[in-house]
PDB file of C-alpha atoms in Angstrom:
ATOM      1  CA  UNK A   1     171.088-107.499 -38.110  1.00 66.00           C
ATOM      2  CA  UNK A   2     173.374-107.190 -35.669  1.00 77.00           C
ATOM      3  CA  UNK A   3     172.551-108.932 -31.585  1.00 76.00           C
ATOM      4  CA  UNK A   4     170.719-106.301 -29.795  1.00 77.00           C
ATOM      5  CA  UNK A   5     168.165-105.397 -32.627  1.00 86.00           C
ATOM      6  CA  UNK A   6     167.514-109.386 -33.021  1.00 83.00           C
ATOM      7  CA  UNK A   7     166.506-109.737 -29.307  1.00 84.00           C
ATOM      8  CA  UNK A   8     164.392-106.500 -29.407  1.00 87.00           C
ATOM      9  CA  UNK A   9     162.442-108.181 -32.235  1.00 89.00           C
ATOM     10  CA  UNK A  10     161.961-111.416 -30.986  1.00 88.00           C
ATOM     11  CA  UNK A  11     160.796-109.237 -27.794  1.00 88.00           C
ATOM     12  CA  UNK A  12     158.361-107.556 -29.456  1.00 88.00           C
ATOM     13  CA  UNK A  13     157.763-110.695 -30.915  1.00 90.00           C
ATOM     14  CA  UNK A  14     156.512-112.474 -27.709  1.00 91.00           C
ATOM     15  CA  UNK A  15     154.668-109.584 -26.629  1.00 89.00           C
ATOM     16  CA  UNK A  16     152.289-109.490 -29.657  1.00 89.00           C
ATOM     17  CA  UNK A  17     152.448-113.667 -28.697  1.00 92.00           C
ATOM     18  CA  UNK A  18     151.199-112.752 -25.383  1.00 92.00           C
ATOM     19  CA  UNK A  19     148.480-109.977 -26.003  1.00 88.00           C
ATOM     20  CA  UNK A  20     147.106-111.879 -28.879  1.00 89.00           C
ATOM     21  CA  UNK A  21     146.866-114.458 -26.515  1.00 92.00           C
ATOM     22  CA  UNK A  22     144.794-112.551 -23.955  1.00 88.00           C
ATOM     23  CA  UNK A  23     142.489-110.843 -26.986  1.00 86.00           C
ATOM     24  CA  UNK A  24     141.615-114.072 -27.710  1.00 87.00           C
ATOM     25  CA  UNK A  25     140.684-115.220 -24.093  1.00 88.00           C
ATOM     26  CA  UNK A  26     139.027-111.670 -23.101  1.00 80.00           C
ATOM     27  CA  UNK A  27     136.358-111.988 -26.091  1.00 78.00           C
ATOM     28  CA  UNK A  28     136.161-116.005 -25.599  1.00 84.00           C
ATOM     29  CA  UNK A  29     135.972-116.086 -21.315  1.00 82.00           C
ATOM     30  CA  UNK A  30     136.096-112.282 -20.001  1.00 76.00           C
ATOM     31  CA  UNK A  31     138.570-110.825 -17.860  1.00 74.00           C
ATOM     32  CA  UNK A  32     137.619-112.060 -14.698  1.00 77.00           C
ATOM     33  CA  UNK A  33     137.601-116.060 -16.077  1.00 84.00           C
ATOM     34  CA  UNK A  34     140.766-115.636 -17.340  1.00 87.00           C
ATOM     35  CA  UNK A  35     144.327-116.110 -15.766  1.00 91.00           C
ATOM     36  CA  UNK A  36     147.847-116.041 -16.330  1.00 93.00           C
ATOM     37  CA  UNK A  37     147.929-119.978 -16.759  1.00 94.00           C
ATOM     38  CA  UNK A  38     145.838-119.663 -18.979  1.00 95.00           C
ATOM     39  CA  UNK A  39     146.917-117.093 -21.094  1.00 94.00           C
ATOM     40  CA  UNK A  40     150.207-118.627 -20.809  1.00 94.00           C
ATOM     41  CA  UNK A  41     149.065-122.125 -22.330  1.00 94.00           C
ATOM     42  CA  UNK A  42     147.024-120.011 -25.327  1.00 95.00           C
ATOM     43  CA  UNK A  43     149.930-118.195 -25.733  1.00 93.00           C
ATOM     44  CA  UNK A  44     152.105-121.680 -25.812  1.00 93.00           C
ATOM     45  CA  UNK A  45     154.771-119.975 -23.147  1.00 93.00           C
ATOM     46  CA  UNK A  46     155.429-120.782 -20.153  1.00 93.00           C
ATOM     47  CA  UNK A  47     153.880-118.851 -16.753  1.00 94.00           C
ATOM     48  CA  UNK A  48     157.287-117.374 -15.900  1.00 94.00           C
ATOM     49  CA  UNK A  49     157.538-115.527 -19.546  1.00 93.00           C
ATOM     50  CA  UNK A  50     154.655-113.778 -19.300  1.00 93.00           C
ATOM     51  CA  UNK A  51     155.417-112.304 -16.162  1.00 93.00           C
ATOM     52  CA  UNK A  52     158.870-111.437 -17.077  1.00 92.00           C
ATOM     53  CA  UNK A  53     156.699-109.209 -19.558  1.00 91.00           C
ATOM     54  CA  UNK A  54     154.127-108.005 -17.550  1.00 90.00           C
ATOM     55  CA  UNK A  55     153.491-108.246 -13.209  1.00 87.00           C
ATOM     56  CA  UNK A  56     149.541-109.353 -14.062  1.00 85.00           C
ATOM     57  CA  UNK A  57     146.800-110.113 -15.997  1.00 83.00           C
ATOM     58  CA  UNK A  58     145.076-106.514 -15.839  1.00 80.00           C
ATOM     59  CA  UNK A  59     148.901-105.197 -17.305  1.00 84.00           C
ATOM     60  CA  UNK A  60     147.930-107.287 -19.956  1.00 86.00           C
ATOM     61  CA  UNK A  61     144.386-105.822 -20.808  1.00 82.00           C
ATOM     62  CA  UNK A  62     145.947-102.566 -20.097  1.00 83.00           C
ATOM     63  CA  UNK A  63     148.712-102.665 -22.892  1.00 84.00           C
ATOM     64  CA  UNK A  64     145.968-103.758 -25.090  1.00 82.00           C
ATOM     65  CA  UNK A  65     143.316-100.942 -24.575  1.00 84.00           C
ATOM     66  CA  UNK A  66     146.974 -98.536 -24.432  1.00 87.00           C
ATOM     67  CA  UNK A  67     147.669 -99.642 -27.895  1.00 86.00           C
ATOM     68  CA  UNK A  68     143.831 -99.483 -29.394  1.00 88.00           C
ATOM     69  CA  UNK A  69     143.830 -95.650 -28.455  1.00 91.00           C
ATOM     70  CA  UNK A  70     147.380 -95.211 -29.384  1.00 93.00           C
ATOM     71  CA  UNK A  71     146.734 -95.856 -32.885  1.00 93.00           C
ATOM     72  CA  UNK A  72     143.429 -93.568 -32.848  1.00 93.00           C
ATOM     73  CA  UNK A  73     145.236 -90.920 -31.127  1.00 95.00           C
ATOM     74  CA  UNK A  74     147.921 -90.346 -33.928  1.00 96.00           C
ATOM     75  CA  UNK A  75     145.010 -90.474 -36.602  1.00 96.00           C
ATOM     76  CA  UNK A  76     143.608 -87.733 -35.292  1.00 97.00           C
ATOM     77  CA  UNK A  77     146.722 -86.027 -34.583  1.00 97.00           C
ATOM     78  CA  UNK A  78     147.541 -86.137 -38.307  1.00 97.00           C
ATOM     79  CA  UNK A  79     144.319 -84.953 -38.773  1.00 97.00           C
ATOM     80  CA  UNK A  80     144.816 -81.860 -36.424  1.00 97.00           C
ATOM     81  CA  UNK A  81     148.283 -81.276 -38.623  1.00 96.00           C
ATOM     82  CA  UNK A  82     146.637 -80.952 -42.061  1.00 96.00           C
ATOM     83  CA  UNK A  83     145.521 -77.315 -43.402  1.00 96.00           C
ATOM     84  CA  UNK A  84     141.714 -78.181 -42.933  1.00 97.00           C
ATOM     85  CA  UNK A  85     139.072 -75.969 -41.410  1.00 97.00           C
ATOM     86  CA  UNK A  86     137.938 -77.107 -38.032  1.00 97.00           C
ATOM     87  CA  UNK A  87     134.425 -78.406 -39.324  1.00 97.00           C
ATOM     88  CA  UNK A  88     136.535 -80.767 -41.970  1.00 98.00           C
ATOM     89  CA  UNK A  89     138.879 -81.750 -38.914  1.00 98.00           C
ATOM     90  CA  UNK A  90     135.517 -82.798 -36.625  1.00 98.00           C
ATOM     91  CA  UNK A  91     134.406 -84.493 -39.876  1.00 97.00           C
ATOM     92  CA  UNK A  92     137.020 -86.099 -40.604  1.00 97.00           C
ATOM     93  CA  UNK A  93     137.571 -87.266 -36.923  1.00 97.00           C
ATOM     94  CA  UNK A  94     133.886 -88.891 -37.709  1.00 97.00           C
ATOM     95  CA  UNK A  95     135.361 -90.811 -40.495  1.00 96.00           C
ATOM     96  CA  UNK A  96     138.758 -91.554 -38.841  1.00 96.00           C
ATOM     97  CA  UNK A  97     136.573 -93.125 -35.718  1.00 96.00           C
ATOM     98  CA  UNK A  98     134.285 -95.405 -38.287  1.00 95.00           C
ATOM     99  CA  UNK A  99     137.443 -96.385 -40.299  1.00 95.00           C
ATOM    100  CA  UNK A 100     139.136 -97.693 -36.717  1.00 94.00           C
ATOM    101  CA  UNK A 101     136.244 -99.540 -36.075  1.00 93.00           C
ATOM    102  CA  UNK A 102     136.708-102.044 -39.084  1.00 92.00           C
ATOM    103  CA  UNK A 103     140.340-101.559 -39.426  1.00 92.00           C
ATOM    104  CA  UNK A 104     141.436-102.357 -36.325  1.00 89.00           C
ATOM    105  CA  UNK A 105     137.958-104.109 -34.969  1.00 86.00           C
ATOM    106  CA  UNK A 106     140.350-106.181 -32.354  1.00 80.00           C
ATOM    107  CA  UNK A 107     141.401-102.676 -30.486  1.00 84.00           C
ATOM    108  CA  UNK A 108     138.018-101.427 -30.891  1.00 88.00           C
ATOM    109  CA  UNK A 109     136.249-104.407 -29.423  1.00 83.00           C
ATOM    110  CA  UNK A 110     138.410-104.270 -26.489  1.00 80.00           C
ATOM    111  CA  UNK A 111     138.065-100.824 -26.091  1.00 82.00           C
ATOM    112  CA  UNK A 112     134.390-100.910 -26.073  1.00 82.00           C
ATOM    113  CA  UNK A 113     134.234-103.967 -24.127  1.00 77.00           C
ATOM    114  CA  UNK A 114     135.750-101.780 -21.110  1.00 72.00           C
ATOM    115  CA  UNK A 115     133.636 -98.797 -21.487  1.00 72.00           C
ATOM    116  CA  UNK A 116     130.721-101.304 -21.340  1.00 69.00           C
ATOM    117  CA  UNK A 117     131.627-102.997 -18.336  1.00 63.00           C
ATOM    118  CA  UNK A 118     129.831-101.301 -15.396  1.00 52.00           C
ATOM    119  CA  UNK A 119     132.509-101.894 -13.063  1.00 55.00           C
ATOM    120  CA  UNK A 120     135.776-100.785 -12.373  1.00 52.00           C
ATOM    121  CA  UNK A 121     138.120-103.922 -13.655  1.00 57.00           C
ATOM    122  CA  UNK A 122     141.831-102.524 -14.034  1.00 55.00           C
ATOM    123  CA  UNK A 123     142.587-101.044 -10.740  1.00 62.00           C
ATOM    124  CA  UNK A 124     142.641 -97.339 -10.277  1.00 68.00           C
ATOM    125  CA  UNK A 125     146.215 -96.814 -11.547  1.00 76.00           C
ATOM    126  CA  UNK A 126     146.076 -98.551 -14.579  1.00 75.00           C
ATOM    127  CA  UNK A 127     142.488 -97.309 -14.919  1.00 75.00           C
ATOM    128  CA  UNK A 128     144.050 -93.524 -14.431  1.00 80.00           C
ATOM    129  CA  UNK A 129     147.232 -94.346 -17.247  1.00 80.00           C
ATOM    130  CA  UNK A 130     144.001 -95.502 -19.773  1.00 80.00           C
ATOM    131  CA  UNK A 131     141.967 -92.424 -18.703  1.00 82.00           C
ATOM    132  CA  UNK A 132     144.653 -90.200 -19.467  1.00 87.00           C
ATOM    133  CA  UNK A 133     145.444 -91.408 -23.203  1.00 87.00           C
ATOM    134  CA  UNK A 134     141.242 -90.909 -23.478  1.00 88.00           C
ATOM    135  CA  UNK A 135     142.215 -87.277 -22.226  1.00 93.00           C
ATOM    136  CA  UNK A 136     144.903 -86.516 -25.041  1.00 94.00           C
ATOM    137  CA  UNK A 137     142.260 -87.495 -27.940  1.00 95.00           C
ATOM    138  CA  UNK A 138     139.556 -85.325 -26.107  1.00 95.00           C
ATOM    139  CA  UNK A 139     142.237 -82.419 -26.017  1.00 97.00           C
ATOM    140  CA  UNK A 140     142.456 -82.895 -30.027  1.00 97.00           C
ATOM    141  CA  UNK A 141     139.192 -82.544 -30.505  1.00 97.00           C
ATOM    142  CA  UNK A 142     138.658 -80.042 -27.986  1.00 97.00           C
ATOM    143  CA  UNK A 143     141.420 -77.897 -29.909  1.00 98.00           C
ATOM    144  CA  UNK A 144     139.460 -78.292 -33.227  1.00 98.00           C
ATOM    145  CA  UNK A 145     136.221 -76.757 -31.603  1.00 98.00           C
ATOM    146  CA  UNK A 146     138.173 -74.251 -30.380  1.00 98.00           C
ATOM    147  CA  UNK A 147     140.113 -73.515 -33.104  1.00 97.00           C
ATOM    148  CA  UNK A 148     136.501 -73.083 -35.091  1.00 97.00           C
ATOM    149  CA  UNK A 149     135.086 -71.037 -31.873  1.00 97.00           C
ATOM    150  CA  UNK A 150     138.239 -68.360 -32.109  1.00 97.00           C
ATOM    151  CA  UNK A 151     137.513 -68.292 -36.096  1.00 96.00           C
ATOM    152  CA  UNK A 152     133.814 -67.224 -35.827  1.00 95.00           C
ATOM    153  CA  UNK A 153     132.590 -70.549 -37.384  1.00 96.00           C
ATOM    154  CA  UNK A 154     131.455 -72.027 -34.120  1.00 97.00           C
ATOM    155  CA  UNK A 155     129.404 -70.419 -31.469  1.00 96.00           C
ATOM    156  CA  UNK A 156     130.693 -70.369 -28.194  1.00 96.00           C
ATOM    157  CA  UNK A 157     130.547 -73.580 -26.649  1.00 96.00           C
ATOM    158  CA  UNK A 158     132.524 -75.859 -23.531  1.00 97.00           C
ATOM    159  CA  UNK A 159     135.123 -77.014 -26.016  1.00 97.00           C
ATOM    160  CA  UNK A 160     135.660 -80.031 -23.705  1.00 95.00           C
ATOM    161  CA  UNK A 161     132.129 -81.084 -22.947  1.00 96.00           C
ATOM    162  CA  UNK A 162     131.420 -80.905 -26.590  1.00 96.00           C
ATOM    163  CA  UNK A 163     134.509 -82.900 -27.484  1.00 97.00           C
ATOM    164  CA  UNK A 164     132.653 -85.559 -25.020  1.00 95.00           C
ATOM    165  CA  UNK A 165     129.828 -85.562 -26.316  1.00 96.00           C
ATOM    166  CA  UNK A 166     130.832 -85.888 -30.027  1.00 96.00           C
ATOM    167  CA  UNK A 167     133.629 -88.635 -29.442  1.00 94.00           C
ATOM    168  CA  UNK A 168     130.322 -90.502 -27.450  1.00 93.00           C
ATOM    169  CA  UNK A 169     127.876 -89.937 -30.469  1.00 95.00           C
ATOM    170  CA  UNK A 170     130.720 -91.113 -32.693  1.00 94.00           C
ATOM    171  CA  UNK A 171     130.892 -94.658 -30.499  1.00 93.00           C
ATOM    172  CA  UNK A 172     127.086 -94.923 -30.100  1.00 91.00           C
ATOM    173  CA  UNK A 173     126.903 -94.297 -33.711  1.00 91.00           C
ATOM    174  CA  UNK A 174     129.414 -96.543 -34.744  1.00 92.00           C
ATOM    175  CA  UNK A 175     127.601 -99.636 -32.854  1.00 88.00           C
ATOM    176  CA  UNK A 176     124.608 -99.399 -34.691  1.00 87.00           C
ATOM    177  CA  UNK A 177     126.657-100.825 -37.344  1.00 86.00           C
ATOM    178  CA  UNK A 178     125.652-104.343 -36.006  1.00 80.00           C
ATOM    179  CA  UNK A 179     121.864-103.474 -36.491  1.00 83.00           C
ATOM    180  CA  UNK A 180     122.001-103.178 -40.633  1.00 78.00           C
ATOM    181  CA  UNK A 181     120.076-106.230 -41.002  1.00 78.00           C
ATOM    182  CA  UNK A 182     117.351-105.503 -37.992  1.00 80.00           C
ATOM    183  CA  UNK A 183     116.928-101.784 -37.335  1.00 78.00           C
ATOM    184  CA  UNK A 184     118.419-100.093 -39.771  1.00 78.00           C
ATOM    185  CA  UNK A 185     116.986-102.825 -42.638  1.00 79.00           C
ATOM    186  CA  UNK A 186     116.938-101.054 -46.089  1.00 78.00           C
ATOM    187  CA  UNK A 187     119.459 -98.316 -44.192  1.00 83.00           C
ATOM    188  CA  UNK A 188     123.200 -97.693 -45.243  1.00 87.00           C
ATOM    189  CA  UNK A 189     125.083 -97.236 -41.869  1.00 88.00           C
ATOM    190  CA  UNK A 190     127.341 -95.224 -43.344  1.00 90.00           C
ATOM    191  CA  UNK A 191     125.056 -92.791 -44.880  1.00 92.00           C
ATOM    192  CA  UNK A 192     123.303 -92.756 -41.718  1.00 92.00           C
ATOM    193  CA  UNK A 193     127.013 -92.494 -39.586  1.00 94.00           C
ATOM    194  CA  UNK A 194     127.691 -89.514 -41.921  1.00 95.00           C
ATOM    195  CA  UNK A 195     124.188 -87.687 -41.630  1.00 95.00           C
ATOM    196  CA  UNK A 196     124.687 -88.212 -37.859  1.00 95.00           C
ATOM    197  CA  UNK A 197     127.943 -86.469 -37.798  1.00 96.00           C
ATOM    198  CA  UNK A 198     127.199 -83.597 -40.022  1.00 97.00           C
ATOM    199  CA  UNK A 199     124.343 -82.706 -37.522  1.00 96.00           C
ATOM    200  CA  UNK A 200     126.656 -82.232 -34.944  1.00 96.00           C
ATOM    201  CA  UNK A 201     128.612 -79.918 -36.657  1.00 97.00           C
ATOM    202  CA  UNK A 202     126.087 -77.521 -37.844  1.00 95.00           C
ATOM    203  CA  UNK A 203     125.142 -77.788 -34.068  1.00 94.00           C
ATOM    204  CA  UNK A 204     128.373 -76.175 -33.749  1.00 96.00           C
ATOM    205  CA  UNK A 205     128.053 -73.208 -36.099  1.00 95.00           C
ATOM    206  CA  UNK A 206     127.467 -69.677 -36.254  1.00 90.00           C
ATOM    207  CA  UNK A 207     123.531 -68.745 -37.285  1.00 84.00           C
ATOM    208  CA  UNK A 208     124.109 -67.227 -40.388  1.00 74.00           C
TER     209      UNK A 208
END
């Protein structure tokens, strides 16, 4: 391994140092109880380290929701690449969504911890960045409802307010998970996840 690779490692190294860090912190004190100095002393690093990696805290949460719905984004991207129809596509978005949530719970918990804070916390810049990742995975699924519209399997619909609507139900959905041993006692969640999801696609199609 020759110089330049080994310091791009160990870089990568102390970033993943760093954000685990402030995952840890974020579930454990919030985002507004938390600081550098803090997230510095979890991280065992000093306060000049961190910010030779990032210029503040909300950078930090940033780069952490950025790589939650980086990895979701290229699931369904490979899902938009395979020779399925556009209901199997939306379906298998469903699954893709529910398979993130345990998979990669850490990304998904801070991704949902943001969408259920009231406020704005990020700033509007790094707020915009975030929104705009959110955009490409609505354009994906926006294409697949398309895609089924311009077959003559789906009737006419806003491609992009459905895509909204859909990737919502699949989060709302997907929380309910917690309430298998209250609400949904006696329930499968996935059973119920899956029911859920193949309603909305019939919602979708053509009367026949």
């Amino acid at each position: 391994m020759g110089l330049k690779e080994r310091r791009e490692r160990e870089k990568e190294a102390r970033k993943r140092q760093i954000l685990a860090a402030a995952r840890k912190l974020l579930f454990k004190k919030g985002i507004q109880s938390t600081s550098i100095n803090q997230i510095a002393r979890t991280a065992e690093l000093g306060v000049g380290t961190i910010y030779f990696y990032y210029q503040s805290k909300e950078e930090i949460f940033y780069s952490l929701q950025e790589e939650g719905l980086d990895i979701f984004f290229r699931e369904i991207d490979a899902i938009g690449r395979a020779k399925t129809t556009p209901d199997e596509k939306l379906r298998e978005t469903g699954r893709a969504y529910l398979r993130f949530s345990s998979e990669h719970k850490d990304y998904f918990d801070i991704i949902n911890y943001f969408l259920a804070t009231p406020t704005v916390i990020l700033g509007s810049e790094l707020k915009q960045q975030i929104d705009r990742k959110g955009s490409h995975i609505l354009e994906l699924i926006g294409g697949f409802i398309r895609k089924g519209v311009s077959d003559g399997l789906f009737r006419p619909v806003d491609s992009k307010k459905y895509a909204v609507m859909f990737w919502g139900a699949l989060h709302g959905l997907t929380q309910f998970k917690k309430l298998e041993d209250t609400v949904l006692e006696g329930e499968n969640h996935q059973h119920i996840f899956n029911y859920a999801v193949d309603q909305l696609i019939d919602g979708l199609k053509r009367p026949k």
